[in-house]
Tab-separated table of C-alpha atoms in Angstrom:
chain	number	residue	atom	x	y	z
A	15	MET	CA	-187.235	-60.052	128.189
A	16	VAL	CA	-190.147	-58.598	126.290
A	17	TRP	CA	-189.131	-55.902	123.866
A	18	ASP	CA	-191.552	-53.036	123.669
A	19	ARG	CA	-191.402	-50.870	120.598
A	20	GLY	CA	-189.934	-47.882	122.455
A	21	LEU	CA	-187.090	-49.875	123.994
A	22	LEU	CA	-186.285	-51.516	120.671
A	23	GLU	CA	-186.130	-48.143	118.916
A	24	ARG	CA	-183.958	-46.617	121.639
A	25	PHE	CA	-181.736	-49.724	121.542
A	26	ARG	CA	-181.297	-49.427	117.782
A	27	ASP	CA	-180.584	-45.691	118.121
A	28	GLY	CA	-177.854	-46.426	120.666
A	29	ASP	CA	-179.455	-44.675	123.626
A	30	PRO	CA	-177.055	-45.290	126.566
A	31	ASP	CA	-179.904	-45.923	129.029
A	32	ALA	CA	-181.482	-48.501	126.729
A	33	LEU	CA	-178.122	-50.210	126.158
A	34	ALA	CA	-177.506	-50.330	129.916
A	35	GLU	CA	-180.952	-51.796	130.511
A	36	VAL	CA	-180.421	-54.490	127.880
A	37	PHE	CA	-177.031	-55.322	129.393
A	38	ARG	CA	-178.437	-55.563	132.932
A	39	ARG	CA	-181.351	-57.733	131.855
A	40	HIS	CA	-179.239	-60.203	129.873
A	41	VAL	CA	-175.816	-60.430	131.465
A	42	GLU	CA	-176.790	-63.017	134.087
A	43	VAL	CA	-178.610	-65.181	131.564
A	44	LEU	CA	-175.621	-65.094	129.226
A	45	VAL	CA	-173.209	-66.010	132.028
A	46	ARG	CA	-175.403	-68.972	133.040
A	47	ARG	CA	-175.709	-70.201	129.464
A	48	LEU	CA	-171.976	-69.894	128.820
A	49	ARG	CA	-171.129	-71.713	132.076
A	50	ALA	CA	-173.498	-74.531	131.144
A	51	ALA	CA	-171.986	-74.712	127.664
A	52	ALA	CA	-168.478	-74.764	129.144
A	53	TRP	CA	-169.257	-77.861	131.177
A	54	ARG	CA	-170.964	-79.569	128.235
A	55	GLY	CA	-167.867	-78.951	126.114
A	56	LYS	CA	-168.151	-78.639	122.332
A	57	GLY	CA	-165.784	-75.705	121.968
A	58	PHE	CA	-166.774	-73.805	125.093
A	59	GLU	CA	-164.416	-75.661	127.494
A	60	ARG	CA	-162.029	-72.793	128.003
A	61	LEU	CA	-164.836	-70.751	129.568
A	62	ARG	CA	-164.402	-72.824	132.728
A	63	SER	CA	-161.876	-70.161	133.694
A	64	GLU	CA	-163.606	-67.198	135.322
A	65	LEU	CA	-161.267	-64.777	133.569
A	66	GLU	CA	-162.023	-66.270	130.147
A	67	LEU	CA	-165.734	-66.252	130.937
A	68	GLU	CA	-165.674	-62.588	131.962
A	69	ASN	CA	-163.664	-61.580	128.893
A	70	THR	CA	-166.032	-63.480	126.626
A	71	VAL	CA	-169.133	-61.924	128.180
A	72	LEU	CA	-167.704	-58.437	127.766
A	73	GLU	CA	-166.643	-59.116	124.174
A	74	VAL	CA	-170.047	-60.582	123.296
A	75	PHE	CA	-171.835	-57.513	124.631
A	76	ALA	CA	-169.358	-55.191	122.929
A	77	ARG	CA	-170.165	-56.879	119.624
A	78	ALA	CA	-173.911	-57.089	120.298
A	79	LEU	CA	-174.106	-53.381	121.113
A	80	GLU	CA	-172.259	-52.250	117.983
A	81	PRO	CA	-174.429	-50.223	115.588
A	82	ARG	CA	-174.587	-52.920	112.910
A	83	ALA	CA	-175.595	-55.649	115.371
A	84	ARG	CA	-178.239	-53.404	116.921
A	85	ARG	CA	-179.773	-52.851	113.499
A	86	VAL	CA	-179.744	-56.585	112.727
A	87	TYR	CA	-181.610	-57.641	115.852
A	88	ASP	CA	-185.339	-57.773	115.072
A	89	GLY	CA	-186.758	-57.759	118.624
A	90	ILE	CA	-188.793	-60.904	117.943
A	91	ARG	CA	-186.436	-63.801	118.576
A	92	PRO	CA	-184.978	-64.215	122.057
A	93	PHE	CA	-182.050	-61.878	122.645
A	94	GLU	CA	-180.284	-64.647	124.589
A	95	HIS	CA	-180.101	-66.717	121.394
A	96	PHE	CA	-178.720	-63.717	119.549
A	97	LEU	CA	-176.027	-63.329	122.230
A	98	MET	CA	-175.156	-67.044	122.174
A	99	GLY	CA	-174.707	-66.860	118.406
A	100	ILE	CA	-172.274	-63.997	118.853
A	101	ALA	CA	-170.495	-65.947	121.615
A	102	ARG	CA	-170.162	-69.003	119.380
A	103	ASN	CA	-168.707	-66.942	116.551
A	104	TYR	CA	-166.306	-65.186	118.919
A	105	LEU	CA	-165.056	-68.489	120.368
A	106	LEU	CA	-164.595	-69.957	116.886
A	107	GLU	CA	-162.584	-66.893	115.907
A	108	GLN	CA	-160.458	-67.203	119.044
A	109	SER	CA	-159.847	-70.910	118.419
A	110	ARG	CA	-158.691	-70.205	114.879
A	111	ASN	CA	-156.371	-67.453	116.065
A	112	ARG	CA	-154.884	-69.636	118.797
A	113	GLU	CA	-154.450	-72.575	116.448
A	114	HIS	CA	-152.655	-70.431	113.895
A	115	ALA	CA	-150.492	-68.670	116.493
A	116	SER	CA	-149.460	-71.890	118.225
A	117	GLY	CA	-148.383	-73.496	114.969
A	118	ILE	CA	-150.590	-76.541	115.328
A	119	ASN	CA	-150.683	-76.872	111.572
A	120	GLY	CA	-146.933	-76.327	111.242
A	121	GLU	CA	-146.210	-79.964	110.410
A	122	LEU	CA	-148.956	-80.001	107.815
A	123	ASP	CA	-147.648	-76.786	106.270
A	124	GLN	CA	-144.114	-78.191	106.090
A	125	HIS	CA	-145.359	-81.406	104.499
A	126	LEU	CA	-147.366	-79.462	101.917
A	127	GLU	CA	-144.356	-77.330	101.067
A	128	ARG	CA	-142.233	-80.457	100.565
A	129	VAL	CA	-144.852	-82.133	98.398
A	130	LEU	CA	-145.560	-79.053	96.341
A	131	GLY	CA	-141.858	-78.314	96.026
A	132	SER	CA	-141.076	-81.847	94.853
A	133	GLU	CA	-143.905	-81.725	92.317
A	134	ALA	CA	-142.530	-78.480	90.944
A	135	ARG	CA	-139.050	-80.048	90.587
A	136	ALA	CA	-140.550	-83.154	88.981
A	137	ASP	CA	-142.449	-80.996	86.508
A	138	LEU	CA	-139.278	-79.059	85.703
A	139	GLU	CA	-137.320	-82.276	85.201
A	140	GLN	CA	-140.097	-83.697	82.994
A	141	MET	CA	-140.191	-80.491	80.972
A	142	LEU	CA	-136.423	-80.670	80.416
A	143	VAL	CA	-136.671	-84.359	79.426
A	144	ASP	CA	-139.477	-83.555	77.012
A	145	ARG	CA	-137.388	-80.866	75.373
């Protein structure tokens, strides 16, 4: 999509018609790129589900159309790349949240607590011996 100066200004100002036009012009491209990325893997695998794909597309556009993001976009680089960057960041955020919520690092946390706890006791014992 070629950004003319008027569209870019209306986009940055948050004009609903401009936002709708940007959405319509880019939604199909984003869906195709995310589907391709899902089948290549590398963190996008869960987008093989249509529901996950739809939720991600909507979240990416919600973030891309926020006032701060609209101001950041310069109108020079391809908007599809801008959207894919937002999608990547969103998926990384979701992966971190799911990892934390599922307790994947629970064993590691328990081991660290044991090690740190034993070091604290050893230091206390050594301090008492030194006294």
